[in-house]
Amino acid sequence: EKTRVLNEGVAYIMTDVLQTVVSDGIAGNAAIYGEKVGGKTGTTDETWDIWFDGFTPKYSAALWIGTDNNVELNTTSATAASLWSKVMSQVDRAKGGEYRSRPDNVIAKNGEYYTTGTQPPDPPPEPKKDKDKGKDSKDDGKKDSNSDKKDSGSKEKKDKKD
């Protein structure tokens, strides 16, 4: 018996986001030539631990660098990403393969992905222009009855004569 634990649209979007961490983000050192890699870097606040958890279409692996004694490291998670890439580049079975195609419940809008029903609403349509006057169709040409009145909050300047 199979039990679905994650919506396929959410899984697709998360895969895309984590691939961007490698292709355009902080984990560029995890890249493997010719492969589309995704993953996430990590560092503890005190830099006692650094890691990279990554995947290819066929394999996933996590790499952690640290000690049991909480010794501050003098490097960053970019080092873990680089080491992960070196290890995974040597695993022939981790190479190749394809990710799943975009499922039907994923919508692309304004350069972002959304699952159906979570996308932002379309902006309201622009008011229609009256062809003859070039004005908004709801503009009847009448002046606002208050437009000729002075602003009740304004004060008139009075000339002072010395």
Short mmCIF file of C-alpha atoms in Angstrom, two decimals:
data_model
loop_
_atom_site.label_atom_id
_atom_site.label_comp_id
_atom_site.label_asym_id
_atom_site.label_seq_id
_atom_site.Cartn_x
_atom_site.Cartn_y
_atom_site.Cartn_z
CA GLU A 1 0.00 0.00 0.00
CA LYS A 2 1.33 3.46 -0.95
CA THR A 3 0.75 6.59 1.11
CA ARG A 4 1.36 10.00 -0.41
CA VAL A 5 3.21 12.16 2.10
CA LEU A 6 3.83 15.26 -0.03
CA ASN A 7 1.81 16.91 -2.77
CA GLU A 8 3.62 16.40 -6.10
CA GLY A 9 3.32 20.12 -6.94
CA VAL A 10 4.93 21.13 -3.65
CA ALA A 11 7.69 18.55 -4.23
CA TYR A 12 8.33 19.95 -7.72
CA ILE A 13 8.52 23.54 -6.43
CA MET A 14 10.83 22.60 -3.53
CA THR A 15 13.11 20.73 -5.95
CA ASP A 16 13.28 23.82 -8.14
CA VAL A 17 14.01 26.10 -5.17
CA LEU A 18 16.79 23.83 -3.88
CA GLN A 19 18.32 23.58 -7.37
CA THR A 20 18.48 27.37 -7.43
CA VAL A 21 20.52 27.31 -4.19
CA VAL A 22 23.22 25.53 -6.22
CA SER A 23 22.80 27.18 -9.63
CA ASP A 24 22.36 30.78 -8.41
CA GLY A 25 22.98 30.82 -4.68
CA ILE A 26 25.32 30.18 -1.81
CA ALA A 27 25.90 26.49 -2.65
CA GLY A 28 27.50 26.98 -6.06
CA ASN A 29 30.45 24.88 -4.86
CA ALA A 30 28.17 21.83 -4.85
CA ALA A 31 27.74 21.92 -8.64
CA ILE A 32 28.66 18.77 -10.57
CA TYR A 33 29.57 19.29 -14.21
CA GLY A 34 26.73 18.22 -16.49
CA GLU A 35 24.32 17.50 -13.63
CA LYS A 36 21.43 19.46 -12.20
CA VAL A 37 22.07 19.46 -8.45
CA GLY A 38 19.96 20.80 -5.61
CA GLY A 39 20.61 21.15 -1.93
CA LYS A 40 20.85 23.21 1.23
CA THR A 41 23.81 24.51 3.20
CA GLY A 42 23.86 24.89 6.94
CA THR A 43 26.00 26.41 9.70
CA THR A 44 25.41 26.53 13.44
CA ASP A 45 25.44 29.97 15.09
CA GLU A 46 28.80 29.32 16.71
CA THR A 47 30.23 27.71 13.51
CA TRP A 48 30.75 24.45 15.40
CA ASP A 49 29.09 22.53 12.57
CA ILE A 50 28.73 23.03 8.83
CA TRP A 51 26.91 20.81 6.33
CA PHE A 52 25.50 20.38 2.89
CA ASP A 53 22.53 18.14 2.09
CA GLY A 54 22.21 17.65 -1.65
CA PHE A 55 20.66 15.57 -4.41
CA THR A 56 20.84 14.61 -8.06
CA PRO A 57 17.93 12.97 -9.89
CA LYS A 58 19.14 9.57 -8.68
CA TYR A 59 20.88 10.08 -5.33
CA SER A 60 20.79 12.20 -2.21
CA ALA A 61 23.54 12.57 0.36
CA ALA A 62 24.31 14.67 3.41
CA LEU A 63 27.79 15.80 4.42
CA TRP A 64 28.53 17.14 7.90
CA ILE A 65 31.78 18.65 9.19
CA GLY A 66 32.22 19.24 12.91
CA THR A 67 33.37 17.66 16.14
CA ASP A 68 31.69 16.19 19.18
CA ASN A 69 33.47 18.79 21.36
CA ASN A 70 31.91 21.91 19.81
CA VAL A 71 35.11 23.41 18.46
CA GLU A 72 34.68 26.53 16.35
CA LEU A 73 35.53 25.87 12.71
CA ASN A 74 37.45 28.36 10.59
CA THR A 75 35.46 27.69 7.41
CA THR A 76 31.93 27.98 6.05
CA SER A 77 29.27 25.69 4.64
CA ALA A 78 30.66 26.48 1.16
CA THR A 79 33.49 24.10 2.11
CA ALA A 80 30.97 21.36 2.91
CA ALA A 81 29.25 21.98 -0.43
CA SER A 82 32.57 21.72 -2.26
CA LEU A 83 33.50 18.47 -0.52
CA TRP A 84 30.02 17.06 -1.22
CA SER A 85 30.56 17.80 -4.92
CA LYS A 86 33.95 16.08 -4.95
CA VAL A 87 32.50 12.95 -3.34
CA MET A 88 29.34 12.81 -5.47
CA SER A 89 31.31 13.46 -8.69
CA GLN A 90 32.99 10.11 -8.08
CA VAL A 91 29.73 8.21 -7.65
CA ASP A 92 28.91 7.20 -11.22
CA ARG A 93 25.43 5.97 -10.32
CA ALA A 94 24.58 9.42 -8.92
CA LYS A 95 24.97 10.92 -12.39
CA GLY A 96 22.39 11.00 -15.13
CA GLY A 97 18.71 10.49 -14.69
CA GLU A 98 15.90 12.99 -15.00
CA TYR A 99 13.74 14.89 -12.59
CA ARG A 100 9.98 14.56 -12.87
CA SER A 101 8.26 16.93 -15.26
CA ARG A 102 6.15 19.78 -13.94
CA PRO A 103 2.84 18.39 -12.64
CA ASP A 104 -0.51 19.75 -13.77
CA ASN A 105 -1.16 21.42 -10.41
CA VAL A 106 1.86 23.77 -10.76
CA ILE A 107 1.27 27.18 -12.32
CA ALA A 108 4.00 29.55 -13.50
CA LYS A 109 3.10 33.19 -12.94
CA ASN A 110 5.39 36.24 -13.08
CA GLY A 111 8.49 34.05 -12.98
CA GLU A 112 7.35 32.12 -9.89
CA TYR A 113 5.75 28.71 -9.39
CA TYR A 114 2.54 28.14 -7.43
CA THR A 115 0.33 25.16 -6.77
CA THR A 116 -3.19 25.58 -8.09
CA GLY A 117 -5.18 27.89 -5.82
CA THR A 118 -2.17 29.54 -4.17
CA GLN A 119 -1.22 31.96 -6.95
CA PRO A 120 -1.78 35.69 -6.35
CA PRO A 121 -4.88 37.20 -7.95
CA ASP A 122 -4.63 38.99 -11.27
CA PRO A 123 -4.58 42.79 -10.95
CA PRO A 124 -7.92 44.48 -11.62
CA PRO A 125 -8.41 45.55 -15.24
CA GLU A 126 -7.60 49.13 -16.23
CA PRO A 127 -10.65 51.42 -16.50
CA LYS A 128 -11.94 51.65 -20.08
CA LYS A 129 -11.30 54.94 -21.87
CA ASP A 130 -14.11 56.78 -23.63
CA LYS A 131 -13.13 56.73 -27.30
CA ASP A 132 -14.44 60.24 -27.99
CA LYS A 133 -13.06 62.10 -25.00
CA GLY A 134 -10.01 60.03 -23.94
CA LYS A 135 -11.37 60.05 -20.40
CA ASP A 136 -12.35 57.27 -18.07
CA SER A 137 -15.77 55.94 -19.05
CA LYS A 138 -17.12 56.70 -15.59
CA ASP A 139 -16.10 60.39 -15.95
CA ASP A 140 -19.23 62.26 -17.01
CA GLY A 141 -17.43 65.56 -17.57
CA LYS A 142 -19.06 67.21 -14.53
CA LYS A 143 -16.88 68.93 -11.99
CA ASP A 144 -16.80 67.70 -8.45
CA SER A 145 -18.96 70.08 -6.42
CA ASN A 146 -16.11 70.47 -3.93
CA SER A 147 -13.39 71.17 -6.51
CA ASP A 148 -13.95 74.94 -6.56
CA LYS A 149 -14.12 75.31 -2.79
CA LYS A 150 -11.05 76.22 -0.78
CA ASP A 151 -9.44 73.55 1.30
CA SER A 152 -11.05 73.99 4.70
CA GLY A 153 -7.69 73.30 6.35
CA SER A 154 -5.77 75.98 4.42
CA LYS A 155 -5.09 79.48 5.75
CA GLU A 156 -5.02 82.58 3.65
CA LYS A 157 -1.93 84.76 3.80
CA LYS A 158 -2.60 88.35 4.65
CA ASP A 159 -0.28 91.10 3.60
CA LYS A 160 1.13 92.97 6.52
CA LYS A 161 1.82 96.63 6.08
CA ASP A 162 4.59 98.10 8.14
#
